[in-house]
Short mmCIF file of C-alpha atoms and ligand atoms in Angstrom, two decimals:
data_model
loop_
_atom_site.label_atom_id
_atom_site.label_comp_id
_atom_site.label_asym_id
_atom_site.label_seq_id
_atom_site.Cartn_x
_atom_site.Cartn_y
_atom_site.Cartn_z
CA UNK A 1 20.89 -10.65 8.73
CA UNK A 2 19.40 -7.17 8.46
CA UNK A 3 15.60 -6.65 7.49
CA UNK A 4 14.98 -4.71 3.78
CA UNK A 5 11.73 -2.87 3.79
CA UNK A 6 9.75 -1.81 0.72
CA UNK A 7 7.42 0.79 0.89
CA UNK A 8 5.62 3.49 -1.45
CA UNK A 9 6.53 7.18 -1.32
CA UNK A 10 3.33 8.33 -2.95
CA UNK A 11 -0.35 8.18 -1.78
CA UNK A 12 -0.35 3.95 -2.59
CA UNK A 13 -0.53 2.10 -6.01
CA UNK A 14 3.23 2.57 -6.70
CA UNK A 15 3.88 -0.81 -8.02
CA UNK A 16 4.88 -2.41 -4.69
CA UNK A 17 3.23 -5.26 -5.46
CA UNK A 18 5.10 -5.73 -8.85
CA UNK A 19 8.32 -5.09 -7.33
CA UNK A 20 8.25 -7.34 -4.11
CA UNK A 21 7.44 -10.57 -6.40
CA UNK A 22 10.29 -9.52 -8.38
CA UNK A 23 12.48 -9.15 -5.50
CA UNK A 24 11.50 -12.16 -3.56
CA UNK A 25 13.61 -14.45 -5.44
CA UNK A 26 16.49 -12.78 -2.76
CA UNK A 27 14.46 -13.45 0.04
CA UNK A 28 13.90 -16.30 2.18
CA UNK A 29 10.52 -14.42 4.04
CA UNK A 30 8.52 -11.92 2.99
CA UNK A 31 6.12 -10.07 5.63
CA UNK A 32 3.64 -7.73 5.59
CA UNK A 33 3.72 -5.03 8.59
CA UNK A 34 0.87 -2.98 7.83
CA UNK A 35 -2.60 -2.39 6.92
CA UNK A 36 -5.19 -4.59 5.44
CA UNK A 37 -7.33 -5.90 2.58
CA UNK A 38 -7.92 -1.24 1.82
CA UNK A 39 -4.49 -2.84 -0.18
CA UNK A 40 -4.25 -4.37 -3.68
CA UNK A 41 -1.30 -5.13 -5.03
CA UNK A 42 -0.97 -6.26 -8.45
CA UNK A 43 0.95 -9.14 -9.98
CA UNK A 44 1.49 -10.24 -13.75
CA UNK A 45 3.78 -13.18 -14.83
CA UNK A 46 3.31 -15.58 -17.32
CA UNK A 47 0.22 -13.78 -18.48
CA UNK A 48 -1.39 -14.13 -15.43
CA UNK A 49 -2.71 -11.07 -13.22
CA UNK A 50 -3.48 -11.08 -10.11
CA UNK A 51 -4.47 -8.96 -6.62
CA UNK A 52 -3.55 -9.51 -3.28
CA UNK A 53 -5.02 -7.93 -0.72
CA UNK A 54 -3.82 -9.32 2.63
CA UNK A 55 -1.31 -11.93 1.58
CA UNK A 56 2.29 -10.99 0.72
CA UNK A 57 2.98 -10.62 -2.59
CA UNK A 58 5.87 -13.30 -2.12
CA UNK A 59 3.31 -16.17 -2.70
CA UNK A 60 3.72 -17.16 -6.05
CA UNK A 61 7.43 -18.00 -5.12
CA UNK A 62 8.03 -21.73 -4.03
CA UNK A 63 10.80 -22.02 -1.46
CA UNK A 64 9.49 -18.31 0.31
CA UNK A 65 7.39 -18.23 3.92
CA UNK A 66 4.69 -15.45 3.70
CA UNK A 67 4.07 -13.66 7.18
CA UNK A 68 1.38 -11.44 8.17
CA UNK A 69 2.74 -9.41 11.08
CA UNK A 70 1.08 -7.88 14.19
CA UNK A 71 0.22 -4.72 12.64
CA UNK A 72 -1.94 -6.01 9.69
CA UNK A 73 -5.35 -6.25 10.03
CA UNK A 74 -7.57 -9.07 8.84
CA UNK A 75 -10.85 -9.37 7.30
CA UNK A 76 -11.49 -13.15 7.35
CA UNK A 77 -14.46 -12.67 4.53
CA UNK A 78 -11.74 -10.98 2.67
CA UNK A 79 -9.10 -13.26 3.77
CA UNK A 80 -11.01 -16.59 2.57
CA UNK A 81 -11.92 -14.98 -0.95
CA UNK A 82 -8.24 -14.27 -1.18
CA UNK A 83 -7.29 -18.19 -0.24
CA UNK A 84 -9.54 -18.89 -3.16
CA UNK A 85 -8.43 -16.75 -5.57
CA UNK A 86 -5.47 -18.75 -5.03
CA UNK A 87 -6.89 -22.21 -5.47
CA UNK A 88 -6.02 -21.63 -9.71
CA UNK A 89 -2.52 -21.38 -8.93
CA UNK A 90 -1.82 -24.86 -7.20
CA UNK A 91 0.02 -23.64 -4.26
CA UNK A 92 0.48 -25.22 -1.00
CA UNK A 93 -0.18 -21.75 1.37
CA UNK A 94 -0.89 -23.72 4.29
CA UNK A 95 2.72 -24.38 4.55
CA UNK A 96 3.69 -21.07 2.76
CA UNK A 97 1.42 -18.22 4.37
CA UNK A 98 1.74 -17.84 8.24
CA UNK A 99 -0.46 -15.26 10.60
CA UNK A 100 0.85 -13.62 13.22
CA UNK A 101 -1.52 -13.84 16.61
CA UNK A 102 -1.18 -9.84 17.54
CA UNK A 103 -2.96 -9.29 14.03
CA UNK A 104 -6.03 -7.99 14.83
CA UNK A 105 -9.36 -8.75 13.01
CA UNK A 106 -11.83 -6.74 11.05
CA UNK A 107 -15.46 -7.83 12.37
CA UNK A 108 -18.79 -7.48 10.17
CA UNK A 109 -19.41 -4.41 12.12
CA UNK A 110 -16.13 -2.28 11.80
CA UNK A 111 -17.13 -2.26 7.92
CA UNK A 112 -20.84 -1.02 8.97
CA UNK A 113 -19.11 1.58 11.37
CA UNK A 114 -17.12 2.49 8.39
CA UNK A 115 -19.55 3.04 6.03
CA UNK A 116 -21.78 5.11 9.09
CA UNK A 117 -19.00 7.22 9.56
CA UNK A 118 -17.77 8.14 6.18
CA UNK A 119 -21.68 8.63 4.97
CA UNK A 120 -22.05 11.16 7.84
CA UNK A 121 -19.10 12.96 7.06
CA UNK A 122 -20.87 14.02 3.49
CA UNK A 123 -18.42 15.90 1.17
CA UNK A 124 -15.67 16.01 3.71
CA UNK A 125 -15.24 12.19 3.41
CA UNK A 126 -11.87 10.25 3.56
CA UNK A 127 -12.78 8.18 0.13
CA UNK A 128 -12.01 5.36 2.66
CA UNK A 129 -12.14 1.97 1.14
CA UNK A 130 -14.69 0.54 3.38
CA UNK A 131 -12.69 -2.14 4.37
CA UNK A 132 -13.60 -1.41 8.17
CA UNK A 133 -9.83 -0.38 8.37
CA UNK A 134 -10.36 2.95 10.55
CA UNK A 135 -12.46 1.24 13.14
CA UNK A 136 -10.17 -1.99 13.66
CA UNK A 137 -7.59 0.31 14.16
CA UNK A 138 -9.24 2.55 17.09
CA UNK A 139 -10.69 -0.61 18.40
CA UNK A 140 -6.70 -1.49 18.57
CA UNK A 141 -5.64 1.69 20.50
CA UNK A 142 -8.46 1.47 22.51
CA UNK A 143 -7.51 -1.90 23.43
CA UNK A 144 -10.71 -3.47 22.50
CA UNK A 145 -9.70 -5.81 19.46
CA UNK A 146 -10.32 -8.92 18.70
CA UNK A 147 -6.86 -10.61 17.76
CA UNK A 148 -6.02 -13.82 15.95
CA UNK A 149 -4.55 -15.37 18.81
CA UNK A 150 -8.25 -14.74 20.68
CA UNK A 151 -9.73 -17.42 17.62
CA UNK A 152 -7.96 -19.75 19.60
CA UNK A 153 -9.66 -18.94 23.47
CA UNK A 154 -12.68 -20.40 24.43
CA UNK A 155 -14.62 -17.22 25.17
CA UNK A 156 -14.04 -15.09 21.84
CA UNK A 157 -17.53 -15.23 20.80
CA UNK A 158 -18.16 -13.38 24.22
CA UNK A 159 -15.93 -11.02 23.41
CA UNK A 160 -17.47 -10.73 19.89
CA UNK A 161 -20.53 -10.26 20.79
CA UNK A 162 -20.33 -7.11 23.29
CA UNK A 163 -17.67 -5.37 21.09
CA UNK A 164 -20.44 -6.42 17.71
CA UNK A 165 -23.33 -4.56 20.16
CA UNK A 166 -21.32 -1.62 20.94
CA UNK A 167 -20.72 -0.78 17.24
CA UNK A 168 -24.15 -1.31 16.37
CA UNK A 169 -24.76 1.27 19.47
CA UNK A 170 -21.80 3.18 17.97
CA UNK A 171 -23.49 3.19 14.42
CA UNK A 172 -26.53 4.62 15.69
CA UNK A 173 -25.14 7.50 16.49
CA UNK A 174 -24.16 8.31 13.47
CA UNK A 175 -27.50 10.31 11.92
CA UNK A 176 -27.41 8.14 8.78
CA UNK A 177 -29.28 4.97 7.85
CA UNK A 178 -26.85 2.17 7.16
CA UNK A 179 -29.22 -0.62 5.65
CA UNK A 180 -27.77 -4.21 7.45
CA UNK A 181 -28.33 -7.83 7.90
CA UNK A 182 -26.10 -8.69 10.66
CA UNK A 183 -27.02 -12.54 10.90
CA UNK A 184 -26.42 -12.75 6.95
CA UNK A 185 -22.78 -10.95 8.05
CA UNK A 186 -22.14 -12.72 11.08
CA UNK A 187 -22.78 -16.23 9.18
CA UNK A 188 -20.51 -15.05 6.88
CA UNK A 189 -18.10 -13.72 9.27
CA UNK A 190 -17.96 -17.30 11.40
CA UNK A 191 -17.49 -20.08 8.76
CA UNK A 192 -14.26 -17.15 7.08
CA UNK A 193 -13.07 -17.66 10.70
CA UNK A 194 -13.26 -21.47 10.74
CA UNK A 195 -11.21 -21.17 7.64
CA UNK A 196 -8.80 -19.01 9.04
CA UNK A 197 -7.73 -21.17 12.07
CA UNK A 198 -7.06 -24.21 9.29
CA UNK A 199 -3.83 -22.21 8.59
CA UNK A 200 -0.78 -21.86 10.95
CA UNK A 201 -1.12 -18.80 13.87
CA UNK A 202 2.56 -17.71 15.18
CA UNK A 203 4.35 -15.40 17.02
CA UNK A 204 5.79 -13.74 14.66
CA UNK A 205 8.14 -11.04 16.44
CA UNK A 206 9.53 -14.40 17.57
CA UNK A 207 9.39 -16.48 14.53
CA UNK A 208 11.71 -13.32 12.87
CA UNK A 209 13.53 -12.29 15.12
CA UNK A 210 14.91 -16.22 15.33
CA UNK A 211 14.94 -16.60 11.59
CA UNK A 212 17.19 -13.34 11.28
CA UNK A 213 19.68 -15.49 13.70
CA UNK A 214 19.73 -17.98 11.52
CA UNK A 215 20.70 -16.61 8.89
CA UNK A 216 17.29 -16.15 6.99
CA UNK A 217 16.68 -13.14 4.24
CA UNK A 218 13.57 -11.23 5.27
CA UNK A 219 11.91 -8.24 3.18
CA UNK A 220 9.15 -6.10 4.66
CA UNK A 221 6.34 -5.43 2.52
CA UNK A 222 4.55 -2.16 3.06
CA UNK A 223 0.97 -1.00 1.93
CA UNK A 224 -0.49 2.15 0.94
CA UNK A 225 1.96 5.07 0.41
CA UNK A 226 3.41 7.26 2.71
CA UNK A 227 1.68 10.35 2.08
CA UNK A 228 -1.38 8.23 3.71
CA UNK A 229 0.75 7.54 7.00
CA UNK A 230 -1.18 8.07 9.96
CA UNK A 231 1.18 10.99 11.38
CA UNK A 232 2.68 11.91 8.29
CA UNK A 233 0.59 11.94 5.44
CA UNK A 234 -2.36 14.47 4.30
CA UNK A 235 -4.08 14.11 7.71
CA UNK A 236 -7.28 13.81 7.81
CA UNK A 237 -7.38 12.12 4.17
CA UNK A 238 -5.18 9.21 5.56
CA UNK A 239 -5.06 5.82 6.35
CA UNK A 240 -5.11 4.10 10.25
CA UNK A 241 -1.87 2.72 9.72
CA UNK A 242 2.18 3.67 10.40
CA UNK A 243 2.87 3.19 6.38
CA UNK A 244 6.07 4.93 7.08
CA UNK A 245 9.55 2.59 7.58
CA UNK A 246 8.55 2.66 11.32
CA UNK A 247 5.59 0.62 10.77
CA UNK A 248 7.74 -2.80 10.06
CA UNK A 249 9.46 -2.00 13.49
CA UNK A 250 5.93 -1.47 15.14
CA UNK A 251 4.07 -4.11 12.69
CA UNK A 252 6.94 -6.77 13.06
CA UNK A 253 9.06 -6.51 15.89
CA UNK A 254 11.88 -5.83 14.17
CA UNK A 255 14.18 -3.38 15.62
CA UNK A 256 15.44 0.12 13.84
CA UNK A 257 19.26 -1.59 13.94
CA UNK A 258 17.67 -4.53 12.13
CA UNK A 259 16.48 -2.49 9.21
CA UNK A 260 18.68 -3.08 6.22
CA UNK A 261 18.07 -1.54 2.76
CA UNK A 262 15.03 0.95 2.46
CA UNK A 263 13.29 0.29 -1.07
CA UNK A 264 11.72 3.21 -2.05
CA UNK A 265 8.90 2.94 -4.84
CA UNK A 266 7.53 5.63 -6.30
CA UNK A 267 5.47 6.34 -9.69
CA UNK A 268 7.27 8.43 -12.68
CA UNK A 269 3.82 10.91 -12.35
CA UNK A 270 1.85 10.80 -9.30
CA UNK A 271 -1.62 9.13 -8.51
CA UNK A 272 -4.37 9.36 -5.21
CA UNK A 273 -7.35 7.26 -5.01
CA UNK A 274 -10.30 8.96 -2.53
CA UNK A 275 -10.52 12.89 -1.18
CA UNK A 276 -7.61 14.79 0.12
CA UNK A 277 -5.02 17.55 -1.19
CA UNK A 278 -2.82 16.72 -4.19
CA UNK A 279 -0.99 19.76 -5.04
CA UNK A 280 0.06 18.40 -8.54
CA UNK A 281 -3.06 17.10 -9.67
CA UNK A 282 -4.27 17.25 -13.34
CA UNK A 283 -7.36 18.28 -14.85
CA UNK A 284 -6.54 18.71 -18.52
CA UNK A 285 -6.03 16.41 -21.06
CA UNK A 286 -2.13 15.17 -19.96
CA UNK A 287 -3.42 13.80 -16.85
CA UNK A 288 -6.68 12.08 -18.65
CA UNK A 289 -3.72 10.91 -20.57
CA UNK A 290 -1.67 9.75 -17.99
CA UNK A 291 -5.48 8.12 -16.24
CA UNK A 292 -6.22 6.18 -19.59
CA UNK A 293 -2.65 4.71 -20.75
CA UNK A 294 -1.61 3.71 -17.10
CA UNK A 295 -5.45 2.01 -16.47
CA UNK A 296 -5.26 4.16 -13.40
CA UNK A 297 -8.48 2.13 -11.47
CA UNK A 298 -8.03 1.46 -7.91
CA UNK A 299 -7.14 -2.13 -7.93
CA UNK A 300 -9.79 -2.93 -5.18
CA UNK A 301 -12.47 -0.51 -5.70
CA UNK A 302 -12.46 0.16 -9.41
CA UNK A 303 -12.42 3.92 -8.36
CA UNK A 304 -10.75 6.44 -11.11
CA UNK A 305 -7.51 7.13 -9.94
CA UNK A 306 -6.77 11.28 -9.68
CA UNK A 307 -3.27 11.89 -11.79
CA UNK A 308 -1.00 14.89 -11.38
CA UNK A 309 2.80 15.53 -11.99
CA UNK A 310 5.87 13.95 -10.04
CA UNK A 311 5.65 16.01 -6.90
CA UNK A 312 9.16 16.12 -5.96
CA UNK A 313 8.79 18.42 -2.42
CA UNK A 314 6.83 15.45 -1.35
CA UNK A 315 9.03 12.72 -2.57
CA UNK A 316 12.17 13.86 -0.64
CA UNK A 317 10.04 14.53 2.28
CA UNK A 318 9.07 10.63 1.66
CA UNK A 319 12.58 9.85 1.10
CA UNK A 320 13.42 11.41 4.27
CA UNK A 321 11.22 10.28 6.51
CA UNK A 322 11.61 6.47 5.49
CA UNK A 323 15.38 7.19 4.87
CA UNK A 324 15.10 5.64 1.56
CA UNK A 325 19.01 3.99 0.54
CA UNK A 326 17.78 2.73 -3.12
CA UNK A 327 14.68 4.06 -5.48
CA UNK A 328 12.47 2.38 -7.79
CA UNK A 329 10.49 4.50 -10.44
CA UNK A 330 7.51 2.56 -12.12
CA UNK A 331 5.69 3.37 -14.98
CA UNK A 332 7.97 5.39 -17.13
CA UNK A 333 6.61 4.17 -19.95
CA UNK A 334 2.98 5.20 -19.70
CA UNK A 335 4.46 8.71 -19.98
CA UNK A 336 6.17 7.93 -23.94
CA UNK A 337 4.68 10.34 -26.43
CA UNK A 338 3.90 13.11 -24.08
CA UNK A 339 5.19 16.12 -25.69
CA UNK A 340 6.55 17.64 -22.09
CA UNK A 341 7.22 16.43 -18.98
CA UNK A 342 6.79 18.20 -15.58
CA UNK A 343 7.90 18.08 -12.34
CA UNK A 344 7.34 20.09 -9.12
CA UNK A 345 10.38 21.27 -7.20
CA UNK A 346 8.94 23.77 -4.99
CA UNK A 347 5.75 25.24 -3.47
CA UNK A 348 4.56 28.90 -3.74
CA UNK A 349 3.31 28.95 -0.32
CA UNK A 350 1.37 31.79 1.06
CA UNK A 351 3.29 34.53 -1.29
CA UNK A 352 6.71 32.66 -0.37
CA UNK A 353 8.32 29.72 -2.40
CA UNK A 354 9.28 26.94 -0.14
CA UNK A 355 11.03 23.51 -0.68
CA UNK A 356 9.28 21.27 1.91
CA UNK A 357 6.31 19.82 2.69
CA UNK A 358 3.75 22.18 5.03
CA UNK A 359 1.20 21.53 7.85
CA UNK A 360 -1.31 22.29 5.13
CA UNK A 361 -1.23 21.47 1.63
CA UNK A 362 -4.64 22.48 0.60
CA UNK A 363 -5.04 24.29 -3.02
CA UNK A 364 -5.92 27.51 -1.36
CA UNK A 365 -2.48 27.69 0.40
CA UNK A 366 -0.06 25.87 -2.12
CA UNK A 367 0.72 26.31 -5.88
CA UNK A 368 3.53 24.11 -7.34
CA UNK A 369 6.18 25.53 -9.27
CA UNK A 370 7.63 23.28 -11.90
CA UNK A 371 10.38 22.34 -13.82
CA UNK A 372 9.71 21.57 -17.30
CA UNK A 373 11.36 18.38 -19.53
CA UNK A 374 11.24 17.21 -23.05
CA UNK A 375 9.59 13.55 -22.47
CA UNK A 376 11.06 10.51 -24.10
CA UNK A 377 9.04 9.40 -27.24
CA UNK A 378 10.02 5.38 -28.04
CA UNK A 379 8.08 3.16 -26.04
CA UNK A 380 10.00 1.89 -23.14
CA UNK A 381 7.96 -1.44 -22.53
CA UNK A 382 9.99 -3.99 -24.56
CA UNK A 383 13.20 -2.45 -23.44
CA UNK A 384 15.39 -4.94 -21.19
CA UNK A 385 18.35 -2.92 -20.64
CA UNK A 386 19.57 0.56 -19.50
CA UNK A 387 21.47 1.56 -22.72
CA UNK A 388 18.74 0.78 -24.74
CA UNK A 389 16.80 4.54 -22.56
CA UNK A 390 16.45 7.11 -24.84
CA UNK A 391 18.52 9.91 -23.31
CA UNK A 392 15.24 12.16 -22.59
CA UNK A 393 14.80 9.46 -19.93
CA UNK A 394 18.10 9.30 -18.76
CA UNK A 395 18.20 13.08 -18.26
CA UNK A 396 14.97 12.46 -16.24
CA UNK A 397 16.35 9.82 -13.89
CA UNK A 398 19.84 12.14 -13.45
CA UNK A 399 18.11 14.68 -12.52
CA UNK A 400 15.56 12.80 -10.10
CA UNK A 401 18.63 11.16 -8.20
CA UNK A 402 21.01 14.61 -8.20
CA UNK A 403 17.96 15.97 -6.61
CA UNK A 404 17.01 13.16 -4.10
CA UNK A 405 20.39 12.14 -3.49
CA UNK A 406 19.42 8.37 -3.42
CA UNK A 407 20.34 6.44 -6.33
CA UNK A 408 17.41 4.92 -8.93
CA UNK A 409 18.56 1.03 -8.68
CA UNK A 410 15.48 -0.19 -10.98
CA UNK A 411 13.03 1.49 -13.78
CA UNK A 412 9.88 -0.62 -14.46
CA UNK A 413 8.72 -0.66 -17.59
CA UNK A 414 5.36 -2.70 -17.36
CA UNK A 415 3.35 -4.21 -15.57
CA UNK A 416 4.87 -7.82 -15.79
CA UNK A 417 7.52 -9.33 -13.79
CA UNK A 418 10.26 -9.12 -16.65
CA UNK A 419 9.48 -5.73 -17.61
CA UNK A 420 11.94 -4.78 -14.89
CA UNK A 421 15.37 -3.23 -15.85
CA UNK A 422 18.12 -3.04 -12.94
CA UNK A 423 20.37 0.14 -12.85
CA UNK A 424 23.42 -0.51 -11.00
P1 GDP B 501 0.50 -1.44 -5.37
O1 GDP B 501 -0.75 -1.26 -4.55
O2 GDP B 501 1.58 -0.50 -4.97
O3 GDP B 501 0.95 -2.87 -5.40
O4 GDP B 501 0.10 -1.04 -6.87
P2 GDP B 501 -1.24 -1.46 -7.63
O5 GDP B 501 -1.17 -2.88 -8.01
O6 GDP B 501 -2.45 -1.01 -6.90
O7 GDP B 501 -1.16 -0.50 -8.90
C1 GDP B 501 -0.09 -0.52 -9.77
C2 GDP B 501 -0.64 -0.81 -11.18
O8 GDP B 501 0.33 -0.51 -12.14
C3 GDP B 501 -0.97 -2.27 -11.38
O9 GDP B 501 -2.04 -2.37 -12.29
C4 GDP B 501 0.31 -2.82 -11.98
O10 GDP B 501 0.08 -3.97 -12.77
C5 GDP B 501 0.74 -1.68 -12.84
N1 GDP B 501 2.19 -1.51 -13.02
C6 GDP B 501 3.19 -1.73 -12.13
N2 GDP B 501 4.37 -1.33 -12.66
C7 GDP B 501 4.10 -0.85 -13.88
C8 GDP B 501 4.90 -0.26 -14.91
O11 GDP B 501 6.11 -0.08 -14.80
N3 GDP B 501 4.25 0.13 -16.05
C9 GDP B 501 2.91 -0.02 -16.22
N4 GDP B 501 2.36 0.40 -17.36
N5 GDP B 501 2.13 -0.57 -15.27
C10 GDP B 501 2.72 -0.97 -14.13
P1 IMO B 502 -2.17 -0.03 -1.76
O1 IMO B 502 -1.47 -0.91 -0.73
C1 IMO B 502 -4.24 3.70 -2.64
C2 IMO B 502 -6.72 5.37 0.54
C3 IMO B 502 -8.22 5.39 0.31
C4 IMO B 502 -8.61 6.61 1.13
C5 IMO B 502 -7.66 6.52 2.33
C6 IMO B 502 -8.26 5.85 3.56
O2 IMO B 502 -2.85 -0.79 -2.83
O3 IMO B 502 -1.23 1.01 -2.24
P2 IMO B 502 -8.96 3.38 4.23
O4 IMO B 502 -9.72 2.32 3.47
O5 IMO B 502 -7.58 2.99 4.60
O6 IMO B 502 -9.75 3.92 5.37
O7 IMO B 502 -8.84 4.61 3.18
O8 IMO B 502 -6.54 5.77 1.90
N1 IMO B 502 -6.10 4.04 0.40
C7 IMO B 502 -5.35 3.68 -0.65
N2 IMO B 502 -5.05 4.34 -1.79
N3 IMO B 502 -3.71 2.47 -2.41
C8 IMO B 502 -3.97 1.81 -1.26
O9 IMO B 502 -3.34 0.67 -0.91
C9 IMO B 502 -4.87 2.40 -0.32
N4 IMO B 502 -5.36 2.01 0.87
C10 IMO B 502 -6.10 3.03 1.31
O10 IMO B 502 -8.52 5.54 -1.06
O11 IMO B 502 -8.30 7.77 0.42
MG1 MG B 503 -2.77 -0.86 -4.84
#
């Protein structure tokens, strides 16, 4: 059985969340290949909502095994507030939510380091979540992480302990004053471990790669977008992580022949949470609009979400990159009532007009040029089928897919579960 992915084309907060609970009913494992608890994804069913951070948003779904894969990286504070956000919901995760033992942890002091270095950076700063992400990462490709597997040895505090010093040494260099209690953290830190080793640690490449023999359906659930990819987003203003269809290779162990369909989800307007370029981006009233009806709030930090047009330069380059076979486009309906529509199909580009996505993307160098459309006016969110779309809509989706060249299997029309409509 091939591996599906699911990713986000944009800069994060596509829906993914939204969609992988919906499509987990077709699959018998969903994993998570990248990134950490800098994710929220957002579920509603049954008048419930709720954010995951690290688990897979396959939970809530009784006969499906949640992985956490090699490249994911673990905050066990985090971690042990998400097992008890889940205590409400009656579910037996021990059995359902497995961790892989290449994962590596997020320690007390990666968050410090995190904080030190984006405070130092002053206005040129990432917007990082201060999850500690950044730091667990370089302590990865440094080959200096702690990994879940290491919970188990007898000398991990050891290990702990000189990486914990050389941060704080680390953080001091940094010429800002990060205010600390490291004993409060690290008391913190230790009993979130405890927790941790109460669930099930496996090797996962293994576990998957001996499920897919048998037969087992397996979806990969990305995080953040893939403008945020390490190599191939808006570097600097970027995540630590491969967000890009590469990542579930890396983060799983899954190999590129494995990878079946490519879900790509993107957002009917565009969104960024934190600093960086966004060519598109809205100051005037249609993307307050846009900011207010779509709650656009950074599901983990609260932060205002920036809104801007559907950038399509950067959506094929998305596409392309993750070779996308099927597309998603969320939140349709927070655009009823607009009086126009817009969408960006090319860049004026240092006096030339281009159609792809440059080295630099900064405001000085790039103006979009866009394509105006009349927007669909009925409100979309009680709709359950395709031929109840107004045709403004329909245009809209025609003309996203002619361009793309991938086809737009499923239009979400809210935030729950059933507000999902299926194209085929
Ligand atoms: P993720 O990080 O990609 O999982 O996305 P987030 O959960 O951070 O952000 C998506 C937000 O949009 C959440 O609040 C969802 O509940 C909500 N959402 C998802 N799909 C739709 C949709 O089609 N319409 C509307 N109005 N909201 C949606
Ligand atoms: P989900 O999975 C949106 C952004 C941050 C910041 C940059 C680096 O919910 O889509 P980091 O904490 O990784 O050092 O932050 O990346 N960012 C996200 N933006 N959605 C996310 O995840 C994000 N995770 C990180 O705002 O600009
Ligand atoms: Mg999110």
């Amino acid at each position: 059985m091939a591996v599906d992915l699911l990713l986000g084309l944009q800069w994060g907060d596509e829906g993914k969340g939204k969609i992988v609970d919906v499509l987990t009913s077709n699959y018998d494992i969903v994993a998570r290949f990248q990134g950490g608890p800098n994710a929220g994804h957002t579920l509603e069913f049954d008048g419930i909502k709720h954010v995951l951070r690290t688990i897979p948003s396959g939970i809530f779904h009784d006969n499906t095994v949640n992985v956490i894969g090699n490249g994911v990286v673990i905050d066990p504070v985090v971690f042990v507030q998400e097992l008890d956000g889940l205590d409400k919901f009656n579910l037996d995760y021990k059995k359902k939510l497995i961790l892989s033992r290449k994962a590596h942890i997020i320690l007390p002091t990666h968050r410090l380091l995190d904080a030190a270095s984006e405070t130092s950076k002053g206005k040129a700063k990432i917007g990082s979540t201060l999850k500690g992400i950044g730091p667990t990462y370089m302590d990865k490709t440094g080959r200096n992480g702690i990994r879940v597997g290491d919970l188990e040895l007898a000398n991990w505090k050891e290990r702990y302990r000189n990486l914990a010093n050389k941060h704080e040494a680390l953080i001091g260099f940094h010429d800002v004053q990060i205010e600390y209690n490291l004993p409060e953290l690290e008391k913190e830190f230790f009993a979130a471990v405890e927790r941790l080793k109460e669930l099930t640690f496996i090797d996962s490449e293994e576990y998957l790669q001996q499920a897919q023999r048998a037969g087992k359906t397996i979806l990969a659930e990305g995080a953040q977008g893939s403008l945020l990819d390490i190599d191939f987003g808006t570097y600097p203003f970027v995540t630590s992580s491969t967000t890009t269809a590469a990542g579930a290779c890396t983060g799983l162990g899954v190999a590129p022949t494995q990878i079946g369909e490519v879900y790509g989800i993107f957002k009917a307007y565009t969104t960024r949470v934190g600093s960086g370029p966004f060519p598109t981006e809205l100051f005037d009233d249609a993307g307050a609009e846009m900011a207010r009806i779509g709650n656009e709030f950074g599901a983990v930090t609260g932060r205002p979400r920036r809104c801007g047009w559907l950038d399509l330069v950067a959506l094929k380059y998305t596409c392309q990159i993750n070779g996308v076979t099927q597309l998603m486009m969320m939140k349709g309906d927070v655009l009823s009532g607009f009086e126009e529509l817009k969408v960006c199909t090319s860049y004026m580009y240092k006096g030339e007009e281009i159609s792809h996505l440059p080295y630099n993307i900064e405001p000085e160098n790039v103006e979009p040029v866009y394509k105006t459309f009349p927007c669909w006016k009925k409100d979309l969110t009680q709709m359950t089928e395709v031929s109840q779309f107004p045709k403004e809509l329909n245009d809209y989706i025609a003309f996203l897919e002619k361009e793309l060249e991938i086809p737009i299997k499923v239009v979400s029309v809210g935030p729950d579960r059933k507000q999902t409509i299926h194209r085929d």
